[in-house]
Amino acid sequence: MDRHSKHGQRRTMARATMALVAGGLLWGAAGSVAADELKTPVMQQGADRKQVQMPRHGQPQQQVQSDYGQPQTVKGPVGDPPITQWVYDDFVVYFEYDHVIHSVKKPE
């Protein structure tokens, strides 16, 4: 191969590389322009949580029952450690063994 044909090959490869890069940039830009915006509403439980009194972490089942009465439904225990759910009108209480690990306000 002579010097001119090597130079021509390099120029062709450089053009092909630039075309691929430019095409990729255009494709990426077109993809971002055409993408739909997805908005997911976030439940603002932090503000609502103050309106509903719920059991606190660490409270024993006996105290929860004394403070809030008999739950509508009891689910569990399930798993190891055993997790039990007590369902009330406005919230659900999760127990590990016999202590509250979390209380969650029901969505309205």
PDB file of N, CA and C in Angstrom:
ATOM      1  N   MET A   1       0.838  -1.168   0.000  1.00  0.00           N
ATOM      2  CA  MET A   1       0.000   0.000   0.000  1.00  0.00           C
ATOM      3  C   MET A   1       0.891   1.241   0.000  1.00  0.00           C
ATOM      4  N   ASP A   2       0.519   2.178  -0.820  1.00  0.00           N
ATOM      5  CA  ASP A   2       1.326   3.386  -0.837  1.00  0.00           C
ATOM      6  C   ASP A   2       0.797   4.387   0.184  1.00  0.00           C
ATOM      7  N   ARG A   3       1.537   5.453   0.295  1.00  0.00           N
ATOM      8  CA  ARG A   3       1.221   6.478   1.296  1.00  0.00           C
ATOM      9  C   ARG A   3      -0.149   7.105   1.059  1.00  0.00           C
ATOM     10  N   HIS A   4      -0.549   7.295  -0.192  1.00  0.00           N
ATOM     11  CA  HIS A   4      -1.819   7.943  -0.505  1.00  0.00           C
ATOM     12  C   HIS A   4      -3.006   7.048  -0.147  1.00  0.00           C
ATOM     13  N   SER A   5      -2.886   5.758  -0.381  1.00  0.00           N
ATOM     14  CA  SER A   5      -4.004   4.878  -0.070  1.00  0.00           C
ATOM     15  C   SER A   5      -4.169   4.705   1.443  1.00  0.00           C
ATOM     16  N   LYS A   6      -3.080   4.701   2.215  1.00  0.00           N
ATOM     17  CA  LYS A   6      -3.190   4.652   3.683  1.00  0.00           C
ATOM     18  C   LYS A   6      -3.865   5.913   4.198  1.00  0.00           C
ATOM     19  N   HIS A   7      -3.463   7.053   3.624  1.00  0.00           N
ATOM     20  CA  HIS A   7      -4.065   8.331   4.032  1.00  0.00           C
ATOM     21  C   HIS A   7      -5.564   8.348   3.704  1.00  0.00           C
ATOM     22  N   GLY A   8      -5.919   7.800   2.556  1.00  0.00           N
ATOM     23  CA  GLY A   8      -7.330   7.727   2.152  1.00  0.00           C
ATOM     24  C   GLY A   8      -8.133   6.809   3.067  1.00  0.00           C
ATOM     25  N   GLN A   9      -7.520   5.706   3.469  1.00  0.00           N
ATOM     26  CA  GLN A   9      -8.181   4.771   4.385  1.00  0.00           C
ATOM     27  C   GLN A   9      -8.420   5.430   5.746  1.00  0.00           C
ATOM     28  N   ARG A  10      -7.432   6.120   6.252  1.00  0.00           N
ATOM     29  CA  ARG A  10      -7.585   6.805   7.545  1.00  0.00           C
ATOM     30  C   ARG A  10      -8.698   7.846   7.469  1.00  0.00           C
ATOM     31  N   ARG A  11      -8.713   8.595   6.362  1.00  0.00           N
ATOM     32  CA  ARG A  11      -9.736   9.625   6.207  1.00  0.00           C
ATOM     33  C   ARG A  11     -11.132   8.990   6.157  1.00  0.00           C
ATOM     34  N   THR A  12     -11.270   7.890   5.468  1.00  0.00           N
ATOM     35  CA  THR A  12     -12.554   7.190   5.379  1.00  0.00           C
ATOM     36  C   THR A  12     -12.975   6.663   6.748  1.00  0.00           C
ATOM     37  N   MET A  13     -12.027   6.093   7.479  1.00  0.00           N
ATOM     38  CA  MET A  13     -12.351   5.583   8.824  1.00  0.00           C
ATOM     39  C   MET A  13     -12.704   6.726   9.765  1.00  0.00           C
ATOM     40  N   ALA A  14     -12.008   7.833   9.661  1.00  0.00           N
ATOM     41  CA  ALA A  14     -12.303   8.985  10.507  1.00  0.00           C
ATOM     42  C   ALA A  14     -13.698   9.514  10.210  1.00  0.00           C
ATOM     43  N   ARG A  15     -14.052   9.574   8.914  1.00  0.00           N
ATOM     44  CA  ARG A  15     -15.400  10.037   8.542  1.00  0.00           C
ATOM     45  C   ARG A  15     -16.459   9.069   9.060  1.00  0.00           C
ATOM     46  N   ALA A  16     -16.206   7.779   8.947  1.00  0.00           N
ATOM     47  CA  ALA A  16     -17.166   6.779   9.420  1.00  0.00           C
ATOM     48  C   ALA A  16     -17.343   6.886  10.930  1.00  0.00           C
ATOM     49  N   THR A  17     -16.246   7.075  11.648  1.00  0.00           N
ATOM     50  CA  THR A  17     -16.308   7.231  13.105  1.00  0.00           C
ATOM     51  C   THR A  17     -17.093   8.476  13.482  1.00  0.00           C
ATOM     52  N   MET A  18     -16.808   9.582  12.794  1.00  0.00           N
ATOM     53  CA  MET A  18     -17.537  10.825  13.070  1.00  0.00           C
ATOM     54  C   MET A  18     -19.017  10.673  12.769  1.00  0.00           C
ATOM     55  N   ALA A  19     -19.342   9.957  11.697  1.00  0.00           N
ATOM     56  CA  ALA A  19     -20.746   9.741  11.342  1.00  0.00           C
ATOM     57  C   ALA A  19     -21.450   8.922  12.422  1.00  0.00           C
ATOM     58  N   LEU A  20     -20.771   7.899  12.930  1.00  0.00           N
ATOM     59  CA  LEU A  20     -21.359   7.083  14.005  1.00  0.00           C
ATOM     60  C   LEU A  20     -21.558   7.899  15.278  1.00  0.00           C
ATOM     61  N   VAL A  21     -20.553   8.697  15.618  1.00  0.00           N
ATOM     62  CA  VAL A  21     -20.661   9.526  16.818  1.00  0.00           C
ATOM     63  C   VAL A  21     -21.788  10.541  16.659  1.00  0.00           C
ATOM     64  N   ALA A  22     -21.829  11.216  15.515  1.00  0.00           N
ATOM     65  CA  ALA A  22     -22.872  12.216  15.276  1.00  0.00           C
ATOM     66  C   ALA A  22     -24.248  11.565  15.275  1.00  0.00           C
ATOM     67  N   GLY A  23     -24.347  10.410  14.655  1.00  0.00           N
ATOM     68  CA  GLY A  23     -25.622   9.691  14.637  1.00  0.00           C
ATOM     69  C   GLY A  23     -26.060   9.303  16.036  1.00  0.00           C
ATOM     70  N   GLY A  24     -25.122   8.849  16.845  1.00  0.00           N
ATOM     71  CA  GLY A  24     -25.444   8.481  18.227  1.00  0.00           C
ATOM     72  C   GLY A  24     -25.904   9.676  19.031  1.00  0.00           C
ATOM     73  N   LEU A  25     -25.242  10.810  18.827  1.00  0.00           N
ATOM     74  CA  LEU A  25     -25.648  12.025  19.539  1.00  0.00           C
ATOM     75  C   LEU A  25     -27.035  12.474  19.118  1.00  0.00           C
ATOM     76  N   LEU A  26     -27.290  12.435  17.811  1.00  0.00           N
ATOM     77  CA  LEU A  26     -28.621  12.820  17.334  1.00  0.00           C
ATOM     78  C   LEU A  26     -29.694  11.864  17.839  1.00  0.00           C
ATOM     79  N   TRP A  27     -29.391  10.566  17.820  1.00  0.00           N
ATOM     80  CA  TRP A  27     -30.356   9.577  18.300  1.00  0.00           C
ATOM     81  C   TRP A  27     -30.634   9.784  19.786  1.00  0.00           C
ATOM     82  N   GLY A  28     -29.577  10.035  20.552  1.00  0.00           N
ATOM     83  CA  GLY A  28     -29.745  10.269  21.991  1.00  0.00           C
ATOM     84  C   GLY A  28     -30.547  11.526  22.249  1.00  0.00           C
ATOM     85  N   ALA A  29     -30.286  12.581  21.490  1.00  0.00           N
ATOM     86  CA  ALA A  29     -31.036  13.824  21.671  1.00  0.00           C
ATOM     87  C   ALA A  29     -32.491  13.636  21.282  1.00  0.00           C
ATOM     88  N   ALA A  30     -32.727  12.919  20.194  1.00  0.00           N
ATOM     89  CA  ALA A  30     -34.106  12.684  19.761  1.00  0.00           C
ATOM     90  C   ALA A  30     -34.845  11.853  20.797  1.00  0.00           C
ATOM     91  N   GLY A  31     -34.149  10.865  21.376  1.00  0.00           N
ATOM     92  CA  GLY A  31     -34.780  10.028  22.399  1.00  0.00           C
ATOM     93  C   GLY A  31     -35.167  10.824  23.623  1.00  0.00           C
ATOM     94  N   SER A  32     -34.313  11.775  24.021  1.00  0.00           N
ATOM     95  CA  SER A  32     -34.629  12.551  25.210  1.00  0.00           C
ATOM     96  C   SER A  32     -35.727  13.563  24.934  1.00  0.00           C
ATOM     97  N   VAL A  33     -35.816  14.062  23.706  1.00  0.00           N
ATOM     98  CA  VAL A  33     -36.874  15.016  23.353  1.00  0.00           C
ATOM     99  C   VAL A  33     -38.204  14.301  23.269  1.00  0.00           C
ATOM    100  N   ALA A  34     -38.190  13.062  22.769  1.00  0.00           N
ATOM    101  CA  ALA A  34     -39.428  12.326  22.560  1.00  0.00           C
ATOM    102  C   ALA A  34     -39.904  11.594  23.807  1.00  0.00           C
ATOM    103  N   ALA A  35     -39.102  11.551  24.861  1.00  0.00           N
ATOM    104  CA  ALA A  35     -39.476  10.801  26.062  1.00  0.00           C
ATOM    105  C   ALA A  35     -40.641  11.474  26.777  1.00  0.00           C
ATOM    106  N   ASP A  36     -41.541  10.657  27.289  1.00  0.00           N
ATOM    107  CA  ASP A  36     -42.652  11.169  28.081  1.00  0.00           C
ATOM    108  C   ASP A  36     -42.182  11.436  29.495  1.00  0.00           C
ATOM    109  N   GLU A  37     -42.745  12.455  30.091  1.00  0.00           N
ATOM    110  CA  GLU A  37     -42.417  12.764  31.476  1.00  0.00           C
ATOM    111  C   GLU A  37     -43.399  12.026  32.365  1.00  0.00           C
ATOM    112  N   LEU A  38     -42.873  11.255  33.283  1.00  0.00           N
ATOM    113  CA  LEU A  38     -43.701  10.481  34.193  1.00  0.00           C
ATOM    114  C   LEU A  38     -43.697  11.152  35.551  1.00  0.00           C
ATOM    115  N   LYS A  39     -44.869  11.544  36.003  1.00  0.00           N
ATOM    116  CA  LYS A  39     -44.980  12.168  37.319  1.00  0.00           C
ATOM    117  C   LYS A  39     -45.716  11.209  38.236  1.00  0.00           C
ATOM    118  N   THR A  40     -45.077  10.884  39.340  1.00  0.00           N
ATOM    119  CA  THR A  40     -45.664   9.974  40.313  1.00  0.00           C
ATOM    120  C   THR A  40     -46.014  10.763  41.565  1.00  0.00           C
ATOM    121  N   PRO A  41     -47.299  10.810  41.906  1.00  0.00           N
ATOM    122  CA  PRO A  41     -47.656  11.550  43.120  1.00  0.00           C
ATOM    123  C   PRO A  41     -47.110  10.844  44.349  1.00  0.00           C
ATOM    124  N   VAL A  42     -46.657  11.611  45.283  1.00  0.00           N
ATOM    125  CA  VAL A  42     -46.113  11.066  46.518  1.00  0.00           C
ATOM    126  C   VAL A  42     -47.121  11.324  47.623  1.00  0.00           C
ATOM    127  N   MET A  43     -47.474  10.263  48.323  1.00  0.00           N
ATOM    128  CA  MET A  43     -48.413  10.413  49.437  1.00  0.00           C
ATOM    129  C   MET A  43     -47.749  11.239  50.522  1.00  0.00           C
ATOM    130  N   GLN A  44     -48.386  12.283  50.940  1.00  0.00           N
ATOM    131  CA  GLN A  44     -47.803  13.165  51.938  1.00  0.00           C
ATOM    132  C   GLN A  44     -48.216  12.703  53.324  1.00  0.00           C
ATOM    133  N   GLN A  45     -47.758  11.516  53.650  1.00  0.00           N
ATOM    134  CA  GLN A  45     -48.135  10.902  54.914  1.00  0.00           C
ATOM    135  C   GLN A  45     -47.553  11.650  56.091  1.00  0.00           C
ATOM    136  N   GLY A  46     -46.442  12.301  55.917  1.00  0.00           N
ATOM    137  CA  GLY A  46     -45.817  13.026  57.013  1.00  0.00           C
ATOM    138  C   GLY A  46     -46.748  14.067  57.606  1.00  0.00           C
ATOM    139  N   ALA A  47     -47.434  14.832  56.757  1.00  0.00           N
ATOM    140  CA  ALA A  47     -48.361  15.856  57.231  1.00  0.00           C
ATOM    141  C   ALA A  47     -49.632  15.208  57.790  1.00  0.00           C
ATOM    142  N   ASP A  48     -50.137  14.178  57.083  1.00  0.00           N
ATOM    143  CA  ASP A  48     -51.363  13.507  57.509  1.00  0.00           C
ATOM    144  C   ASP A  48     -51.160  12.716  58.793  1.00  0.00           C
ATOM    145  N   ARG A  49     -49.962  12.226  58.987  1.00  0.00           N
ATOM    146  CA  ARG A  49     -49.662  11.361  60.124  1.00  0.00           C
ATOM    147  C   ARG A  49     -49.974  12.050  61.451  1.00  0.00           C
ATOM    148  N   LYS A  50     -49.802  13.357  61.517  1.00  0.00           N
ATOM    149  CA  LYS A  50     -50.062  14.093  62.752  1.00  0.00           C
ATOM    150  C   LYS A  50     -51.558  14.134  63.086  1.00  0.00           C
ATOM    151  N   GLN A  51     -52.399  13.959  62.070  1.00  0.00           N
ATOM    152  CA  GLN A  51     -53.842  14.025  62.284  1.00  0.00           C
ATOM    153  C   GLN A  51     -54.390  12.735  62.885  1.00  0.00           C
ATOM    154  N   VAL A  52     -53.686  11.637  62.706  1.00  0.00           N
ATOM    155  CA  VAL A  52     -54.145  10.341  63.209  1.00  0.00           C
ATOM    156  C   VAL A  52     -53.149   9.853  64.248  1.00  0.00           C
ATOM    157  N   GLN A  53     -53.612   9.639  65.454  1.00  0.00           N
ATOM    158  CA  GLN A  53     -52.754   9.079  66.495  1.00  0.00           C
ATOM    159  C   GLN A  53     -52.541   7.601  66.189  1.00  0.00           C
ATOM    160  N   MET A  54     -51.288   7.185  66.201  1.00  0.00           N
ATOM    161  CA  MET A  54     -50.953   5.788  65.928  1.00  0.00           C
ATOM    162  C   MET A  54     -49.953   5.298  66.962  1.00  0.00           C
ATOM    163  N   PRO A  55     -49.884   3.993  67.149  1.00  0.00           N
ATOM    164  CA  PRO A  55     -48.903   3.434  68.079  1.00  0.00           C
ATOM    165  C   PRO A  55     -47.475   3.769  67.651  1.00  0.00           C
ATOM    166  N   ARG A  56     -46.622   3.921  68.634  1.00  0.00           N
ATOM    167  CA  ARG A  56     -45.205   4.243  68.395  1.00  0.00           C
ATOM    168  C   ARG A  56     -44.352   2.981  68.410  1.00  0.00           C
ATOM    169  N   HIS A  57     -43.223   3.091  67.758  1.00  0.00           N
ATOM    170  CA  HIS A  57     -42.256   1.997  67.703  1.00  0.00           C
ATOM    171  C   HIS A  57     -41.900   1.529  69.122  1.00  0.00           C
ATOM    172  N   GLY A  58     -41.919   0.237  69.322  1.00  0.00           N
ATOM    173  CA  GLY A  58     -41.503  -0.335  70.591  1.00  0.00           C
ATOM    174  C   GLY A  58     -42.634  -0.611  71.581  1.00  0.00           C
ATOM    175  N   GLN A  59     -43.822  -0.060  71.323  1.00  0.00           N
ATOM    176  CA  GLN A  59     -44.930  -0.305  72.259  1.00  0.00           C
ATOM    177  C   GLN A  59     -45.340  -1.777  72.218  1.00  0.00           C
ATOM    178  N   PRO A  60     -45.650  -2.360  73.371  1.00  0.00           N
ATOM    179  CA  PRO A  60     -46.114  -3.755  73.393  1.00  0.00           C
ATOM    180  C   PRO A  60     -47.560  -3.866  72.900  1.00  0.00           C
ATOM    181  N   GLN A  61     -47.926  -5.031  72.398  1.00  0.00           N
ATOM    182  CA  GLN A  61     -49.287  -5.267  71.906  1.00  0.00           C
ATOM    183  C   GLN A  61     -50.331  -4.939  72.967  1.00  0.00           C
ATOM    184  N   GLN A  62     -50.052  -5.290  74.201  1.00  0.00           N
ATOM    185  CA  GLN A  62     -51.005  -5.059  75.290  1.00  0.00           C
ATOM    186  C   GLN A  62     -51.324  -3.564  75.424  1.00  0.00           C
ATOM    187  N   GLN A  63     -50.318  -2.713  75.312  1.00  0.00           N
ATOM    188  CA  GLN A  63     -50.554  -1.276  75.422  1.00  0.00           C
ATOM    189  C   GLN A  63     -51.308  -0.752  74.201  1.00  0.00           C
ATOM    190  N   VAL A  64     -50.981  -1.261  73.001  1.00  0.00           N
ATOM    191  CA  VAL A  64     -51.691  -0.840  71.787  1.00  0.00           C
ATOM    192  C   VAL A  64     -53.167  -1.193  71.909  1.00  0.00           C
ATOM    193  N   GLN A  65     -53.461  -2.394  72.370  1.00  0.00           N
ATOM    194  CA  GLN A  65     -54.849  -2.813  72.524  1.00  0.00           C
ATOM    195  C   GLN A  65     -55.543  -1.969  73.587  1.00  0.00           C
ATOM    196  N   SER A  66     -54.853  -1.635  74.651  1.00  0.00           N
ATOM    197  CA  SER A  66     -55.419  -0.797  75.704  1.00  0.00           C
ATOM    198  C   SER A  66     -55.710   0.617  75.193  1.00  0.00           C
ATOM    199  N   ASP A  67     -54.781   1.187  74.388  1.00  0.00           N
ATOM    200  CA  ASP A  67     -54.935   2.556  73.892  1.00  0.00           C
ATOM    201  C   ASP A  67     -55.897   2.681  72.710  1.00  0.00           C
ATOM    202  N   TYR A  68     -55.925   1.671  71.825  1.00  0.00           N
ATOM    203  CA  TYR A  68     -56.672   1.796  70.572  1.00  0.00           C
ATOM    204  C   TYR A  68     -57.810   0.795  70.436  1.00  0.00           C
ATOM    205  N   GLY A  69     -57.942  -0.106  71.387  1.00  0.00           N
ATOM    206  CA  GLY A  69     -59.014  -1.093  71.328  1.00  0.00           C
ATOM    207  C   GLY A  69     -58.651  -2.291  70.481  1.00  0.00           C
ATOM    208  N   GLN A  70     -59.646  -3.135  70.303  1.00  0.00           N
ATOM    209  CA  GLN A  70     -59.483  -4.369  69.531  1.00  0.00           C
ATOM    210  C   GLN A  70     -59.330  -4.025  68.042  1.00  0.00           C
ATOM    211  N   PRO A  71     -58.350  -4.594  67.336  1.00  0.00           N
ATOM    212  CA  PRO A  71     -58.228  -4.319  65.900  1.00  0.00           C
ATOM    213  C   PRO A  71     -59.385  -4.936  65.116  1.00  0.00           C
ATOM    214  N   GLN A  72     -59.673  -4.386  63.930  1.00  0.00           N
ATOM    215  CA  GLN A  72     -60.710  -4.953  63.061  1.00  0.00           C
ATOM    216  C   GLN A  72     -60.308  -6.338  62.580  1.00  0.00           C
ATOM    217  N   THR A  73     -59.014  -6.448  62.218  1.00  0.00           N
ATOM    218  CA  THR A  73     -58.489  -7.692  61.672  1.00  0.00           C
ATOM    219  C   THR A  73     -57.080  -7.914  62.194  1.00  0.00           C
ATOM    220  N   VAL A  74     -56.742  -9.167  62.413  1.00  0.00           N
ATOM    221  CA  VAL A  74     -55.375  -9.537  62.774  1.00  0.00           C
ATOM    222  C   VAL A  74     -54.872 -10.493  61.700  1.00  0.00           C
ATOM    223  N   LYS A  75     -53.700 -10.173  61.111  1.00  0.00           N
ATOM    224  CA  LYS A  75     -53.101 -11.033  60.088  1.00  0.00           C
ATOM    225  C   LYS A  75     -51.759 -11.529  60.598  1.00  0.00           C
ATOM    226  N   GLY A  76     -51.539 -12.819  60.502  1.00  0.00           N
ATOM    227  CA  GLY A  76     -50.260 -13.382  60.920  1.00  0.00           C
ATOM    228  C   GLY A  76     -50.382 -14.064  62.261  1.00  0.00           C
ATOM    229  N   PRO A  77     -49.287 -14.394  62.842  1.00  0.00           N
ATOM    230  CA  PRO A  77     -47.902 -14.063  62.511  1.00  0.00           C
ATOM    231  C   PRO A  77     -47.399 -14.852  61.303  1.00  0.00           C
ATOM    232  N   VAL A  78     -46.477 -14.222  60.566  1.00  0.00           N
ATOM    233  CA  VAL A  78     -45.878 -14.816  59.375  1.00  0.00           C
ATOM    234  C   VAL A  78     -44.369 -14.605  59.426  1.00  0.00           C
ATOM    235  N   GLY A  79     -43.609 -15.632  59.051  1.00  0.00           N
ATOM    236  CA  GLY A  79     -42.164 -15.504  58.892  1.00  0.00           C
ATOM    237  C   GLY A  79     -41.374 -15.695  60.165  1.00  0.00           C
ATOM    238  N   ASP A  80     -40.086 -15.438  60.020  1.00  0.00           N
ATOM    239  CA  ASP A  80     -39.168 -15.557  61.140  1.00  0.00           C
ATOM    240  C   ASP A  80     -38.179 -14.400  61.069  1.00  0.00           C
ATOM    241  N   PRO A  81     -38.236 -13.420  61.905  1.00  0.00           N
ATOM    242  CA  PRO A  81     -39.081 -13.332  63.085  1.00  0.00           C
ATOM    243  C   PRO A  81     -40.547 -13.156  62.693  1.00  0.00           C
ATOM    244  N   PRO A  82     -41.444 -13.573  63.593  1.00  0.00           N
ATOM    245  CA  PRO A  82     -42.868 -13.498  63.275  1.00  0.00           C
ATOM    246  C   PRO A  82     -43.358 -12.047  63.206  1.00  0.00           C
ATOM    247  N   ILE A  83     -44.017 -11.699  62.086  1.00  0.00           N
ATOM    248  CA  ILE A  83     -44.579 -10.373  61.890  1.00  0.00           C
ATOM    249  C   ILE A  83     -46.093 -10.502  61.879  1.00  0.00           C
ATOM    250  N   THR A  84     -46.749  -9.669  62.658  1.00  0.00           N
ATOM    251  CA  THR A  84     -48.203  -9.659  62.757  1.00  0.00           C
ATOM    252  C   THR A  84     -48.709  -8.266  62.399  1.00  0.00           C
ATOM    253  N   GLN A  85     -49.856  -8.218  61.722  1.00  0.00           N
ATOM    254  CA  GLN A  85     -50.495  -6.944  61.376  1.00  0.00           C
ATOM    255  C   GLN A  85     -51.804  -6.819  62.144  1.00  0.00           C
ATOM    256  N   TRP A  86     -51.999  -5.658  62.719  1.00  0.00           N
ATOM    257  CA  TRP A  86     -53.287  -5.330  63.306  1.00  0.00           C
ATOM    258  C   TRP A  86     -53.869  -4.198  62.480  1.00  0.00           C
ATOM    259  N   VAL A  87     -55.052  -4.437  61.936  1.00  0.00           N
ATOM    260  CA  VAL A  87     -55.689  -3.468  61.059  1.00  0.00           C
ATOM    261  C   VAL A  87     -56.777  -2.719  61.833  1.00  0.00           C
ATOM    262  N   TYR A  88     -56.636  -1.383  61.847  1.00  0.00           N
ATOM    263  CA  TYR A  88     -57.635  -0.491  62.455  1.00  0.00           C
ATOM    264  C   TYR A  88     -58.293   0.328  61.350  1.00  0.00           C
ATOM    265  N   ASP A  89     -59.276   1.164  61.703  1.00  0.00           N
ATOM    266  CA  ASP A  89     -59.982   1.980  60.711  1.00  0.00           C
ATOM    267  C   ASP A  89     -59.036   2.833  59.873  1.00  0.00           C
ATOM    268  N   ASP A  90     -58.127   3.550  60.509  1.00  0.00           N
ATOM    269  CA  ASP A  90     -57.298   4.535  59.825  1.00  0.00           C
ATOM    270  C   ASP A  90     -55.844   4.130  59.629  1.00  0.00           C
ATOM    271  N   PHE A  91     -55.405   3.046  60.235  1.00  0.00           N
ATOM    272  CA  PHE A  91     -53.997   2.675  60.162  1.00  0.00           C
ATOM    273  C   PHE A  91     -53.812   1.177  60.367  1.00  0.00           C
ATOM    274  N   VAL A  92     -52.596   0.725  60.056  1.00  0.00           N
ATOM    275  CA  VAL A  92     -52.206  -0.671  60.269  1.00  0.00           C
ATOM    276  C   VAL A  92     -50.960  -0.657  61.142  1.00  0.00           C
ATOM    277  N   VAL A  93     -50.924  -1.535  62.118  1.00  0.00           N
ATOM    278  CA  VAL A  93     -49.776  -1.644  63.018  1.00  0.00           C
ATOM    279  C   VAL A  93     -49.073  -2.964  62.740  1.00  0.00           C
ATOM    280  N   TYR A  94     -47.748  -2.892  62.593  1.00  0.00           N
ATOM    281  CA  TYR A  94     -46.934  -4.082  62.352  1.00  0.00           C
ATOM    282  C   TYR A  94     -46.138  -4.390  63.614  1.00  0.00           C
ATOM    283  N   PHE A  95     -46.221  -5.639  64.036  1.00  0.00           N
ATOM    284  CA  PHE A  95     -45.520  -6.093  65.236  1.00  0.00           C
ATOM    285  C   PHE A  95     -44.469  -7.131  64.850  1.00  0.00           C
ATOM    286  N   GLU A  96     -43.329  -7.065  65.506  1.00  0.00           N
ATOM    287  CA  GLU A  96     -42.360  -8.148  65.467  1.00  0.00           C
ATOM    288  C   GLU A  96     -42.407  -8.756  66.853  1.00  0.00           C
ATOM    289  N   TYR A  97     -42.720 -10.030  66.920  1.00  0.00           N
ATOM    290  CA  TYR A  97     -43.063 -10.684  68.178  1.00  0.00           C
ATOM    291  C   TYR A  97     -44.227  -9.900  68.776  1.00  0.00           C
ATOM    292  N   ASP A  98     -44.069  -9.223  69.901  1.00  0.00           N
ATOM    293  CA  ASP A  98     -45.214  -8.504  70.484  1.00  0.00           C
ATOM    294  C   ASP A  98     -44.926  -7.014  70.661  1.00  0.00           C
ATOM    295  N   HIS A  99     -44.005  -6.471  69.846  1.00  0.00           N
ATOM    296  CA  HIS A  99     -43.693  -5.044  69.930  1.00  0.00           C
ATOM    297  C   HIS A  99     -43.869  -4.361  68.568  1.00  0.00           C
ATOM    298  N   VAL A 100     -44.360  -3.130  68.577  1.00  0.00           N
ATOM    299  CA  VAL A 100     -44.586  -2.366  67.352  1.00  0.00           C
ATOM    300  C   VAL A 100     -43.257  -2.100  66.656  1.00  0.00           C
ATOM    301  N   ILE A 101     -43.217  -2.408  65.354  1.00  0.00           N
ATOM    302  CA  ILE A 101     -42.045  -2.027  64.550  1.00  0.00           C
ATOM    303  C   ILE A 101     -42.407  -0.885  63.597  1.00  0.00           C
ATOM    304  N   HIS A 102     -43.721  -0.742  63.276  1.00  0.00           N
ATOM    305  CA  HIS A 102     -44.121   0.333  62.368  1.00  0.00           C
ATOM    306  C   HIS A 102     -45.638   0.486  62.388  1.00  0.00           C
ATOM    307  N   SER A 103     -46.093   1.723  62.240  1.00  0.00           N
ATOM    308  CA  SER A 103     -47.517   2.022  62.071  1.00  0.00           C
ATOM    309  C   SER A 103     -47.666   2.813  60.785  1.00  0.00           C
ATOM    310  N   VAL A 104     -48.650   2.446  59.971  1.00  0.00           N
ATOM    311  CA  VAL A 104     -48.832   3.087  58.674  1.00  0.00           C
ATOM    312  C   VAL A 104     -50.276   3.551  58.529  1.00  0.00           C
ATOM    313  N   LYS A 105     -50.428   4.824  58.154  1.00  0.00           N
ATOM    314  CA  LYS A 105     -51.758   5.379  57.910  1.00  0.00           C
ATOM    315  C   LYS A 105     -52.280   4.805  56.617  1.00  0.00           C
ATOM    316  N   LYS A 106     -53.564   4.422  56.593  1.00  0.00           N
ATOM    317  CA  LYS A 106     -54.174   3.902  55.375  1.00  0.00           C
ATOM    318  C   LYS A 106     -54.385   5.050  54.393  1.00  0.00           C
ATOM    319  N   PRO A 107     -54.212   4.797  53.094  1.00  0.00           N
ATOM    320  CA  PRO A 107     -54.495   5.844  52.117  1.00  0.00           C
ATOM    321  C   PRO A 107     -55.969   6.204  52.129  1.00  0.00           C
ATOM    322  N   GLU A 108     -56.240   7.461  51.860  1.00  0.00           N
ATOM    323  CA  GLU A 108     -57.647   7.899  51.887  1.00  0.00           C
ATOM    324  C   GLU A 108     -58.319   7.671  50.577  1.00  0.00           C
TER     325      GLU A 108
END
